């Protein structure tokens, strides 16, 4: 490992980077969420390494392939680059415990609310989890962040969190524009 430990900004994909139209597997359906590029740039300037962690059960369900996913994300990386954002590592879970086809039907440790993707990213990029942040639009994203004891999670949603939810270190906002870089 040749890099010093860094704090990460973990981003969910569907609903945070792009509008969640449901199982987005093609670039043509990839519509950026208002404010996402400026949010990424704000956090990058503040020293956060941005990492995408995304459940992609559309792959498990056979709606699109892993190759489709990679082709889509390479175009997204080009858009990031054009916006002045560094290459963003992407971790994805292609599984689903019930609706997966063949080997994709699996009770895995990567699908959020499990935190396998965050743990793997932390290992591969020397991430300091206790000073890192998660932004997600599903409570599953928040649970994954809480499982590895991130400093803070932003829940971008108008929905009420589940009744048994742990709300400590969580801020609920209705849009990305309400999130500013703060010290944790
Ligand atoms: Mg989402
Ligand atoms: Zn998985």
Short mmCIF file of N, CA and C and ligand atoms in Angstrom, two decimals:
data_model
loop_
_atom_site.label_atom_id
_atom_site.label_comp_id
_atom_site.label_asym_id
_atom_site.label_seq_id
_atom_site.Cartn_x
_atom_site.Cartn_y
_atom_site.Cartn_z
N UNK A 1 0.85 -1.20 0.00
CA UNK A 1 0.00 0.00 0.00
C UNK A 1 0.88 1.24 0.00
N UNK A 2 0.79 2.06 -1.00
CA UNK A 2 1.69 3.21 -1.10
C UNK A 2 0.97 4.52 -0.80
N UNK A 3 -0.29 4.43 -0.40
CA UNK A 3 -1.01 5.68 -0.16
C UNK A 3 -1.40 5.80 1.31
N UNK A 4 -1.42 7.02 1.81
CA UNK A 4 -1.83 7.28 3.19
C UNK A 4 -3.33 7.03 3.31
N UNK A 5 -3.77 6.65 4.51
CA UNK A 5 -5.21 6.43 4.71
C UNK A 5 -6.02 7.67 4.36
N UNK A 6 -7.17 7.45 3.76
CA UNK A 6 -8.02 8.56 3.36
C UNK A 6 -9.45 8.32 3.84
N UNK A 7 -10.19 9.40 3.94
CA UNK A 7 -11.62 9.29 4.24
C UNK A 7 -12.37 9.18 2.93
N UNK A 8 -13.46 8.44 2.97
CA UNK A 8 -14.23 8.21 1.74
C UNK A 8 -15.61 8.85 1.84
N UNK A 9 -16.12 9.22 0.67
CA UNK A 9 -17.54 9.52 0.54
C UNK A 9 -18.13 8.37 -0.26
N UNK A 10 -18.88 7.50 0.42
CA UNK A 10 -19.55 6.39 -0.26
C UNK A 10 -20.87 6.89 -0.82
N UNK A 11 -21.08 6.64 -2.10
CA UNK A 11 -22.32 7.04 -2.75
C UNK A 11 -23.06 5.82 -3.25
N UNK A 12 -24.33 5.74 -2.91
CA UNK A 12 -25.22 4.81 -3.59
C UNK A 12 -25.32 5.30 -5.04
N UNK A 13 -25.73 4.45 -5.96
CA UNK A 13 -25.85 4.92 -7.34
C UNK A 13 -27.29 5.35 -7.66
N UNK A 14 -28.18 4.38 -7.78
CA UNK A 14 -29.55 4.69 -8.24
C UNK A 14 -30.30 5.52 -7.20
N UNK A 15 -30.68 6.71 -7.58
CA UNK A 15 -31.37 7.61 -6.66
C UNK A 15 -30.45 8.69 -6.10
N UNK A 16 -29.13 8.51 -6.29
CA UNK A 16 -28.16 9.50 -5.81
C UNK A 16 -27.34 10.07 -6.98
N UNK A 17 -26.73 9.19 -7.76
CA UNK A 17 -25.99 9.64 -8.95
C UNK A 17 -26.98 9.89 -10.09
N UNK A 18 -27.84 8.89 -10.29
CA UNK A 18 -28.84 8.97 -11.37
C UNK A 18 -30.23 8.79 -10.79
N UNK A 19 -31.19 9.35 -11.50
CA UNK A 19 -32.59 9.19 -11.10
C UNK A 19 -32.95 7.71 -11.17
N UNK A 20 -33.59 7.22 -10.11
CA UNK A 20 -33.90 5.78 -10.05
C UNK A 20 -35.15 5.48 -10.86
N UNK A 21 -34.92 5.15 -12.14
CA UNK A 21 -36.04 4.77 -12.99
C UNK A 21 -36.36 3.28 -12.86
N UNK A 22 -35.58 2.57 -12.04
CA UNK A 22 -35.79 1.13 -11.86
C UNK A 22 -34.95 0.33 -12.82
N UNK A 23 -33.98 -0.40 -12.28
CA UNK A 23 -33.13 -1.29 -13.09
C UNK A 23 -32.53 -0.59 -14.31
N UNK A 24 -31.77 0.44 -14.06
CA UNK A 24 -31.15 1.20 -15.15
C UNK A 24 -29.90 0.45 -15.64
N UNK A 25 -29.99 -0.08 -16.85
CA UNK A 25 -28.88 -0.86 -17.41
C UNK A 25 -28.30 -0.25 -18.67
N UNK A 26 -28.90 0.83 -19.15
CA UNK A 26 -28.46 1.46 -20.40
C UNK A 26 -28.16 2.93 -20.16
N UNK A 27 -27.13 3.42 -20.82
CA UNK A 27 -26.76 4.84 -20.67
C UNK A 27 -27.90 5.77 -21.05
N UNK A 28 -28.70 5.36 -22.02
CA UNK A 28 -29.83 6.17 -22.50
C UNK A 28 -30.82 6.47 -21.36
N UNK A 29 -30.86 5.59 -20.37
CA UNK A 29 -31.79 5.79 -19.25
C UNK A 29 -31.11 6.38 -18.02
N UNK A 30 -29.85 6.79 -18.19
CA UNK A 30 -29.07 7.28 -17.05
C UNK A 30 -29.21 8.80 -16.98
N UNK A 31 -30.08 9.24 -16.11
CA UNK A 31 -30.39 10.67 -15.98
C UNK A 31 -29.78 11.19 -14.66
N UNK A 32 -28.82 12.09 -14.76
CA UNK A 32 -28.12 12.55 -13.56
C UNK A 32 -29.05 13.31 -12.62
N UNK A 33 -28.85 13.06 -11.32
CA UNK A 33 -29.61 13.77 -10.29
C UNK A 33 -29.08 15.19 -10.20
N UNK A 34 -29.97 16.13 -10.05
CA UNK A 34 -29.62 17.54 -9.94
C UNK A 34 -28.64 17.74 -8.77
N UNK A 35 -27.52 18.37 -9.06
CA UNK A 35 -26.56 18.70 -8.00
C UNK A 35 -25.49 17.66 -7.74
N UNK A 36 -25.54 16.52 -8.44
CA UNK A 36 -24.59 15.45 -8.10
C UNK A 36 -23.14 15.83 -8.43
N UNK A 37 -22.91 16.47 -9.57
CA UNK A 37 -21.51 16.77 -9.93
C UNK A 37 -20.93 17.79 -8.94
N UNK A 38 -21.70 18.79 -8.59
CA UNK A 38 -21.15 19.79 -7.68
C UNK A 38 -20.93 19.19 -6.29
N UNK A 39 -21.81 18.29 -5.87
CA UNK A 39 -21.60 17.61 -4.59
C UNK A 39 -20.29 16.81 -4.61
N UNK A 40 -20.08 16.06 -5.68
CA UNK A 40 -18.86 15.24 -5.78
C UNK A 40 -17.62 16.14 -5.75
N UNK A 41 -17.69 17.25 -6.44
CA UNK A 41 -16.54 18.15 -6.48
C UNK A 41 -16.28 18.79 -5.12
N UNK A 42 -17.34 19.15 -4.42
CA UNK A 42 -17.19 19.73 -3.07
C UNK A 42 -16.45 18.76 -2.15
N UNK A 43 -16.88 17.49 -2.17
CA UNK A 43 -16.27 16.52 -1.27
C UNK A 43 -14.85 16.17 -1.71
N UNK A 44 -14.64 16.10 -3.01
CA UNK A 44 -13.30 15.80 -3.49
C UNK A 44 -12.32 16.91 -3.07
N UNK A 45 -12.76 18.15 -3.20
CA UNK A 45 -11.92 19.28 -2.79
C UNK A 45 -11.60 19.23 -1.31
N UNK A 46 -12.51 18.66 -0.53
CA UNK A 46 -12.31 18.58 0.92
C UNK A 46 -11.51 17.35 1.31
N UNK A 47 -11.02 16.59 0.31
CA UNK A 47 -10.12 15.48 0.60
C UNK A 47 -10.76 14.11 0.71
N UNK A 48 -12.03 14.01 0.34
CA UNK A 48 -12.69 12.70 0.37
C UNK A 48 -12.44 11.95 -0.92
N UNK A 49 -12.20 10.64 -0.80
CA UNK A 49 -12.15 9.78 -1.99
C UNK A 49 -13.56 9.27 -2.23
N UNK A 50 -14.07 9.49 -3.43
CA UNK A 50 -15.45 9.11 -3.72
C UNK A 50 -15.49 7.68 -4.25
N UNK A 51 -16.40 6.89 -3.68
CA UNK A 51 -16.53 5.48 -4.05
C UNK A 51 -18.01 5.15 -4.18
N UNK A 52 -18.38 4.50 -5.28
CA UNK A 52 -19.77 4.09 -5.49
C UNK A 52 -19.96 2.67 -4.98
N UNK A 53 -21.02 2.47 -4.21
CA UNK A 53 -21.37 1.11 -3.73
C UNK A 53 -22.85 0.89 -4.08
N UNK A 54 -23.10 -0.07 -4.98
CA UNK A 54 -24.45 -0.16 -5.54
C UNK A 54 -24.96 -1.60 -5.64
N UNK A 55 -26.19 -1.82 -5.16
CA UNK A 55 -26.87 -3.09 -5.38
C UNK A 55 -27.37 -3.10 -6.82
N UNK A 56 -27.05 -4.14 -7.56
CA UNK A 56 -27.50 -4.23 -8.96
C UNK A 56 -28.24 -5.55 -9.17
N UNK A 57 -29.40 -5.68 -8.52
CA UNK A 57 -30.14 -6.92 -8.67
C UNK A 57 -30.71 -7.07 -10.07
N UNK A 58 -30.65 -6.00 -10.88
CA UNK A 58 -31.05 -6.14 -12.28
C UNK A 58 -30.18 -7.17 -13.00
N UNK A 59 -28.93 -7.29 -12.54
CA UNK A 59 -28.04 -8.32 -13.11
C UNK A 59 -28.52 -9.69 -12.65
N UNK A 60 -28.79 -9.82 -11.35
CA UNK A 60 -29.27 -11.10 -10.81
C UNK A 60 -30.55 -11.55 -11.52
N UNK A 61 -31.41 -10.59 -11.80
CA UNK A 61 -32.72 -10.90 -12.39
C UNK A 61 -32.64 -11.13 -13.90
N UNK A 62 -31.45 -10.94 -14.48
CA UNK A 62 -31.29 -11.17 -15.91
C UNK A 62 -31.79 -10.03 -16.78
N UNK A 63 -31.98 -8.84 -16.19
CA UNK A 63 -32.50 -7.70 -16.95
C UNK A 63 -31.40 -7.03 -17.78
N UNK A 64 -30.18 -7.11 -17.28
CA UNK A 64 -28.99 -6.67 -18.03
C UNK A 64 -27.80 -7.44 -17.48
N UNK A 65 -26.71 -7.43 -18.25
CA UNK A 65 -25.57 -8.27 -17.88
C UNK A 65 -24.51 -7.46 -17.16
N UNK A 66 -23.54 -8.16 -16.60
CA UNK A 66 -22.40 -7.46 -15.98
C UNK A 66 -21.68 -6.62 -17.02
N UNK A 67 -21.58 -7.13 -18.25
CA UNK A 67 -20.94 -6.35 -19.32
C UNK A 67 -21.72 -5.07 -19.62
N UNK A 68 -23.04 -5.17 -19.65
CA UNK A 68 -23.87 -3.97 -19.84
C UNK A 68 -23.57 -2.95 -18.74
N UNK A 69 -23.48 -3.46 -17.52
CA UNK A 69 -23.23 -2.58 -16.37
C UNK A 69 -21.88 -1.86 -16.54
N UNK A 70 -20.84 -2.64 -16.89
CA UNK A 70 -19.51 -2.04 -17.04
C UNK A 70 -19.48 -1.03 -18.20
N UNK A 71 -20.18 -1.35 -19.28
CA UNK A 71 -20.22 -0.42 -20.43
C UNK A 71 -20.90 0.89 -20.02
N UNK A 72 -21.99 0.77 -19.30
CA UNK A 72 -22.69 1.96 -18.81
C UNK A 72 -21.78 2.78 -17.90
N UNK A 73 -21.12 2.10 -16.95
CA UNK A 73 -20.32 2.84 -15.97
C UNK A 73 -19.08 3.47 -16.61
N UNK A 74 -18.58 2.89 -17.70
CA UNK A 74 -17.42 3.53 -18.31
C UNK A 74 -17.84 4.84 -18.99
N UNK A 75 -19.06 4.90 -19.48
CA UNK A 75 -19.54 6.19 -20.02
C UNK A 75 -19.79 7.19 -18.90
N UNK A 76 -20.25 6.69 -17.77
CA UNK A 76 -20.46 7.56 -16.62
C UNK A 76 -19.12 8.13 -16.14
N UNK A 77 -18.08 7.28 -16.15
CA UNK A 77 -16.73 7.77 -15.76
C UNK A 77 -16.26 8.88 -16.70
N UNK A 78 -16.59 8.74 -17.98
CA UNK A 78 -16.22 9.79 -18.94
C UNK A 78 -16.93 11.10 -18.59
N UNK A 79 -18.19 10.99 -18.18
CA UNK A 79 -18.93 12.19 -17.78
C UNK A 79 -18.29 12.81 -16.53
N UNK A 80 -17.93 11.96 -15.56
CA UNK A 80 -17.27 12.47 -14.35
C UNK A 80 -16.00 13.22 -14.75
N UNK A 81 -15.22 12.58 -15.61
CA UNK A 81 -13.95 13.17 -16.02
C UNK A 81 -14.17 14.54 -16.68
N UNK A 82 -15.18 14.60 -17.54
CA UNK A 82 -15.51 15.85 -18.22
C UNK A 82 -15.89 16.93 -17.20
N UNK A 83 -16.47 16.52 -16.10
CA UNK A 83 -16.88 17.47 -15.05
C UNK A 83 -15.73 17.80 -14.10
N UNK A 84 -14.56 17.20 -14.34
CA UNK A 84 -13.41 17.50 -13.48
C UNK A 84 -13.34 16.66 -12.23
N UNK A 85 -14.01 15.49 -12.27
CA UNK A 85 -14.02 14.58 -11.11
C UNK A 85 -13.07 13.43 -11.40
N UNK A 86 -12.28 13.04 -10.39
CA UNK A 86 -11.32 11.95 -10.56
C UNK A 86 -12.04 10.62 -10.79
N UNK A 87 -11.30 9.63 -11.29
CA UNK A 87 -11.87 8.28 -11.48
C UNK A 87 -12.51 7.80 -10.18
N UNK A 88 -13.70 7.27 -10.28
CA UNK A 88 -14.45 6.82 -9.10
C UNK A 88 -14.52 5.30 -9.08
N UNK A 89 -13.90 4.65 -8.09
CA UNK A 89 -14.04 3.19 -7.99
C UNK A 89 -15.51 2.82 -7.78
N UNK A 90 -15.92 1.73 -8.42
CA UNK A 90 -17.32 1.29 -8.33
C UNK A 90 -17.36 -0.15 -7.81
N UNK A 91 -18.09 -0.36 -6.73
CA UNK A 91 -18.34 -1.70 -6.20
C UNK A 91 -19.81 -2.00 -6.40
N UNK A 92 -20.11 -3.20 -6.94
CA UNK A 92 -21.51 -3.53 -7.18
C UNK A 92 -21.80 -4.95 -6.71
N UNK A 93 -23.04 -5.15 -6.28
CA UNK A 93 -23.51 -6.49 -5.92
C UNK A 93 -24.47 -6.95 -7.00
N UNK A 94 -24.13 -8.04 -7.71
CA UNK A 94 -24.98 -8.53 -8.80
C UNK A 94 -25.97 -9.60 -8.33
N UNK A 95 -26.05 -9.81 -7.02
CA UNK A 95 -26.83 -10.94 -6.47
C UNK A 95 -28.23 -10.53 -6.04
N UNK A 96 -29.07 -11.53 -5.84
CA UNK A 96 -30.32 -11.34 -5.11
C UNK A 96 -30.68 -12.67 -4.44
N UNK A 97 -31.05 -12.61 -3.15
CA UNK A 97 -31.27 -13.88 -2.43
C UNK A 97 -32.46 -14.69 -2.93
N UNK A 98 -33.48 -14.03 -3.51
CA UNK A 98 -34.66 -14.78 -3.98
C UNK A 98 -34.83 -14.73 -5.50
N UNK A 99 -34.60 -13.56 -6.09
CA UNK A 99 -34.93 -13.37 -7.50
C UNK A 99 -33.74 -13.58 -8.43
N UNK A 100 -32.59 -13.97 -7.88
CA UNK A 100 -31.43 -14.19 -8.72
C UNK A 100 -31.58 -15.44 -9.56
N UNK A 101 -30.98 -15.38 -10.76
CA UNK A 101 -31.00 -16.53 -11.67
C UNK A 101 -29.64 -17.22 -11.57
N UNK A 102 -29.68 -18.56 -11.49
CA UNK A 102 -28.43 -19.33 -11.47
C UNK A 102 -27.53 -18.93 -10.33
N UNK A 103 -26.26 -18.68 -10.65
CA UNK A 103 -25.28 -18.39 -9.59
C UNK A 103 -25.51 -17.02 -8.94
N UNK A 104 -26.36 -16.20 -9.54
CA UNK A 104 -26.66 -14.89 -8.95
C UNK A 104 -27.66 -14.98 -7.81
N UNK A 105 -28.31 -16.14 -7.68
CA UNK A 105 -29.22 -16.32 -6.55
C UNK A 105 -28.39 -16.74 -5.36
N UNK A 106 -28.22 -15.79 -4.45
CA UNK A 106 -27.23 -16.02 -3.41
C UNK A 106 -27.50 -15.12 -2.22
N UNK A 107 -27.37 -15.67 -1.05
CA UNK A 107 -27.39 -14.86 0.17
C UNK A 107 -25.96 -14.39 0.37
N UNK A 108 -25.63 -13.22 -0.18
CA UNK A 108 -24.23 -12.78 -0.20
C UNK A 108 -23.96 -11.82 0.96
N UNK A 109 -22.73 -11.38 1.04
CA UNK A 109 -22.38 -10.40 2.08
C UNK A 109 -22.14 -9.02 1.49
N UNK A 110 -22.36 -8.91 0.15
CA UNK A 110 -22.15 -7.59 -0.47
C UNK A 110 -23.44 -6.78 -0.61
N UNK A 111 -24.57 -7.45 -0.75
CA UNK A 111 -25.82 -6.70 -0.96
C UNK A 111 -26.16 -5.88 0.28
N UNK A 112 -26.30 -4.54 0.08
CA UNK A 112 -26.71 -3.70 1.20
C UNK A 112 -28.11 -4.12 1.65
N UNK A 113 -28.42 -4.22 2.93
CA UNK A 113 -27.77 -3.55 4.06
C UNK A 113 -26.48 -4.19 4.58
N UNK A 114 -26.02 -5.31 4.00
CA UNK A 114 -24.73 -5.82 4.43
C UNK A 114 -23.64 -4.85 3.98
N UNK A 115 -22.50 -4.92 4.62
CA UNK A 115 -21.47 -3.90 4.39
C UNK A 115 -20.25 -4.43 3.65
N UNK A 116 -20.40 -5.59 2.98
CA UNK A 116 -19.25 -6.20 2.31
C UNK A 116 -18.54 -5.30 1.31
N UNK A 117 -19.31 -4.51 0.57
CA UNK A 117 -18.69 -3.64 -0.45
C UNK A 117 -17.88 -2.54 0.22
N UNK A 118 -18.38 -2.02 1.32
CA UNK A 118 -17.65 -0.95 2.03
C UNK A 118 -16.37 -1.49 2.63
N UNK A 119 -16.46 -2.71 3.18
CA UNK A 119 -15.27 -3.33 3.77
C UNK A 119 -14.21 -3.60 2.71
N UNK A 120 -14.64 -4.12 1.57
CA UNK A 120 -13.69 -4.41 0.49
C UNK A 120 -13.05 -3.12 -0.02
N UNK A 121 -13.86 -2.10 -0.19
CA UNK A 121 -13.34 -0.80 -0.66
C UNK A 121 -12.34 -0.25 0.35
N UNK A 122 -12.66 -0.37 1.62
CA UNK A 122 -11.77 0.16 2.67
C UNK A 122 -10.41 -0.52 2.59
N UNK A 123 -10.45 -1.84 2.36
CA UNK A 123 -9.20 -2.60 2.27
C UNK A 123 -8.40 -2.20 1.04
N UNK A 124 -9.08 -2.08 -0.09
CA UNK A 124 -8.37 -1.85 -1.35
C UNK A 124 -7.92 -0.40 -1.55
N UNK A 125 -8.52 0.51 -0.80
CA UNK A 125 -8.17 1.93 -0.99
C UNK A 125 -7.70 2.60 0.29
N UNK A 126 -7.34 1.81 1.30
CA UNK A 126 -6.83 2.35 2.57
C UNK A 126 -7.75 3.42 3.13
N UNK A 127 -9.03 3.07 3.22
CA UNK A 127 -10.04 4.02 3.70
C UNK A 127 -10.16 3.97 5.22
N UNK A 128 -10.23 5.13 5.84
CA UNK A 128 -10.51 5.23 7.28
C UNK A 128 -12.03 5.29 7.44
N UNK A 129 -12.64 4.16 7.75
CA UNK A 129 -14.10 4.12 7.83
C UNK A 129 -14.67 5.07 8.89
N UNK A 130 -14.05 5.18 10.08
CA UNK A 130 -14.65 6.05 11.11
C UNK A 130 -14.69 7.54 10.75
N UNK A 131 -13.98 7.94 9.69
CA UNK A 131 -14.11 9.34 9.29
C UNK A 131 -14.76 9.47 7.91
N UNK A 132 -15.41 8.41 7.47
CA UNK A 132 -16.03 8.40 6.14
C UNK A 132 -17.54 8.63 6.23
N UNK A 133 -18.12 8.89 5.09
CA UNK A 133 -19.53 9.30 5.00
C UNK A 133 -20.25 8.48 3.94
N UNK A 134 -21.53 8.23 4.17
CA UNK A 134 -22.38 7.54 3.18
C UNK A 134 -23.53 8.45 2.79
N UNK A 135 -23.85 8.45 1.50
CA UNK A 135 -25.07 9.13 1.05
C UNK A 135 -25.92 8.11 0.29
N UNK A 136 -27.15 7.91 0.74
CA UNK A 136 -28.03 6.95 0.07
C UNK A 136 -29.47 7.37 0.15
N UNK A 137 -30.28 6.80 -0.73
CA UNK A 137 -31.71 7.14 -0.73
C UNK A 137 -32.57 5.99 -0.22
N UNK A 138 -31.91 4.91 0.23
CA UNK A 138 -32.64 3.78 0.79
C UNK A 138 -32.10 3.55 2.20
N UNK A 139 -32.96 3.14 3.11
CA UNK A 139 -32.48 2.91 4.47
C UNK A 139 -31.42 1.81 4.51
N UNK A 140 -31.47 0.90 3.52
CA UNK A 140 -30.44 -0.15 3.41
C UNK A 140 -29.04 0.44 3.30
N UNK A 141 -28.94 1.58 2.59
CA UNK A 141 -27.63 2.23 2.42
C UNK A 141 -27.12 2.72 3.78
N UNK A 142 -28.04 3.28 4.55
CA UNK A 142 -27.69 3.83 5.86
C UNK A 142 -27.24 2.70 6.79
N UNK A 143 -27.98 1.58 6.75
CA UNK A 143 -27.62 0.44 7.60
C UNK A 143 -26.24 -0.10 7.26
N UNK A 144 -25.91 -0.13 5.97
CA UNK A 144 -24.58 -0.61 5.56
C UNK A 144 -23.51 0.31 6.14
N UNK A 145 -23.77 1.61 6.09
CA UNK A 145 -22.82 2.57 6.65
C UNK A 145 -22.70 2.45 8.16
N UNK A 146 -23.83 2.22 8.81
CA UNK A 146 -23.81 2.09 10.26
C UNK A 146 -23.10 0.81 10.68
N UNK A 147 -23.21 -0.23 9.86
CA UNK A 147 -22.58 -1.51 10.19
C UNK A 147 -21.07 -1.37 10.31
N UNK A 148 -20.47 -0.48 9.51
CA UNK A 148 -19.01 -0.29 9.60
C UNK A 148 -18.68 1.02 10.34
N UNK A 149 -19.68 1.54 11.05
CA UNK A 149 -19.47 2.69 11.95
C UNK A 149 -18.86 3.91 11.27
N UNK A 150 -19.47 4.28 10.15
CA UNK A 150 -19.04 5.51 9.48
C UNK A 150 -19.32 6.71 10.37
N UNK A 151 -18.63 7.81 10.07
CA UNK A 151 -18.81 9.02 10.87
C UNK A 151 -20.22 9.57 10.73
N UNK A 152 -20.76 9.51 9.50
CA UNK A 152 -22.07 10.12 9.29
C UNK A 152 -22.73 9.54 8.04
N UNK A 153 -24.06 9.52 8.04
CA UNK A 153 -24.80 9.08 6.86
C UNK A 153 -25.87 10.12 6.53
N UNK A 154 -26.04 10.36 5.24
CA UNK A 154 -27.12 11.23 4.77
C UNK A 154 -28.17 10.38 4.09
N UNK A 155 -29.41 10.51 4.55
CA UNK A 155 -30.55 9.77 4.01
C UNK A 155 -31.33 10.76 3.15
N UNK A 156 -31.19 10.60 1.82
CA UNK A 156 -31.82 11.54 0.89
C UNK A 156 -33.18 10.97 0.50
N UNK A 157 -34.20 11.36 1.24
CA UNK A 157 -35.50 10.74 1.05
C UNK A 157 -36.58 11.55 1.74
N UNK A 158 -37.80 11.42 1.24
CA UNK A 158 -38.94 12.03 1.93
C UNK A 158 -39.66 10.98 2.77
N UNK A 159 -39.14 9.73 2.72
CA UNK A 159 -39.78 8.64 3.48
C UNK A 159 -39.34 8.65 4.94
N UNK A 160 -40.21 8.19 5.79
CA UNK A 160 -39.87 8.07 7.20
C UNK A 160 -38.99 6.83 7.38
N UNK A 161 -37.91 6.95 8.13
CA UNK A 161 -37.07 5.76 8.38
C UNK A 161 -37.88 4.68 9.09
N UNK A 162 -37.45 3.42 8.98
CA UNK A 162 -38.16 2.32 9.64
C UNK A 162 -38.29 2.57 11.15
N UNK A 163 -39.31 1.98 11.76
CA UNK A 163 -39.60 2.23 13.17
C UNK A 163 -38.43 1.91 14.09
N UNK A 164 -37.69 0.86 13.75
CA UNK A 164 -36.59 0.44 14.63
C UNK A 164 -35.26 1.08 14.24
N UNK A 165 -35.31 2.10 13.36
CA UNK A 165 -34.07 2.67 12.81
C UNK A 165 -33.23 3.34 13.88
N UNK A 166 -31.93 3.21 13.73
CA UNK A 166 -30.95 3.89 14.56
C UNK A 166 -30.67 5.24 13.89
N UNK A 167 -31.07 6.31 14.54
CA UNK A 167 -31.01 7.62 13.87
C UNK A 167 -29.79 8.46 14.24
N UNK A 168 -29.00 7.92 15.16
CA UNK A 168 -27.80 8.64 15.56
C UNK A 168 -26.84 8.75 14.37
N UNK A 169 -26.21 9.90 14.20
CA UNK A 169 -25.26 10.11 13.10
C UNK A 169 -25.91 10.01 11.72
N UNK A 170 -27.21 10.27 11.65
CA UNK A 170 -27.89 10.29 10.37
C UNK A 170 -28.57 11.65 10.20
N UNK A 171 -28.42 12.24 9.02
CA UNK A 171 -29.14 13.46 8.69
C UNK A 171 -30.03 13.15 7.50
N UNK A 172 -31.32 13.47 7.64
CA UNK A 172 -32.24 13.26 6.51
C UNK A 172 -32.38 14.57 5.76
N UNK A 173 -32.22 14.48 4.44
CA UNK A 173 -32.37 15.67 3.59
C UNK A 173 -33.29 15.30 2.42
N UNK A 174 -33.83 16.32 1.76
CA UNK A 174 -34.71 16.02 0.63
C UNK A 174 -34.00 16.18 -0.70
N UNK A 175 -32.81 16.80 -0.71
CA UNK A 175 -32.06 16.89 -1.97
C UNK A 175 -30.57 16.99 -1.69
N UNK A 176 -29.79 16.67 -2.72
CA UNK A 176 -28.33 16.70 -2.59
C UNK A 176 -27.82 18.10 -2.27
N UNK A 177 -28.56 19.11 -2.71
CA UNK A 177 -28.11 20.48 -2.51
C UNK A 177 -28.10 20.91 -1.05
N UNK A 178 -28.77 20.10 -0.19
CA UNK A 178 -28.79 20.41 1.24
C UNK A 178 -27.57 19.85 1.97
N UNK A 179 -26.74 19.09 1.25
CA UNK A 179 -25.59 18.45 1.90
C UNK A 179 -24.34 19.30 1.69
N UNK A 180 -23.76 19.75 2.78
CA UNK A 180 -22.51 20.48 2.67
C UNK A 180 -21.42 19.70 3.38
N UNK A 181 -20.20 19.97 3.00
CA UNK A 181 -19.07 19.29 3.62
C UNK A 181 -18.95 19.80 5.05
N UNK A 182 -19.02 18.88 6.01
CA UNK A 182 -18.88 19.27 7.41
C UNK A 182 -17.79 18.40 8.05
N UNK A 183 -17.33 18.81 9.17
CA UNK A 183 -16.29 18.02 9.85
C UNK A 183 -16.94 16.98 10.76
N UNK A 184 -16.49 15.75 10.64
CA UNK A 184 -16.97 14.72 11.56
C UNK A 184 -15.80 14.08 12.26
MG1 LIG B 1 -30.66 3.91 -4.28
ZN1 LIG B 2 -23.80 -9.62 -3.48
#
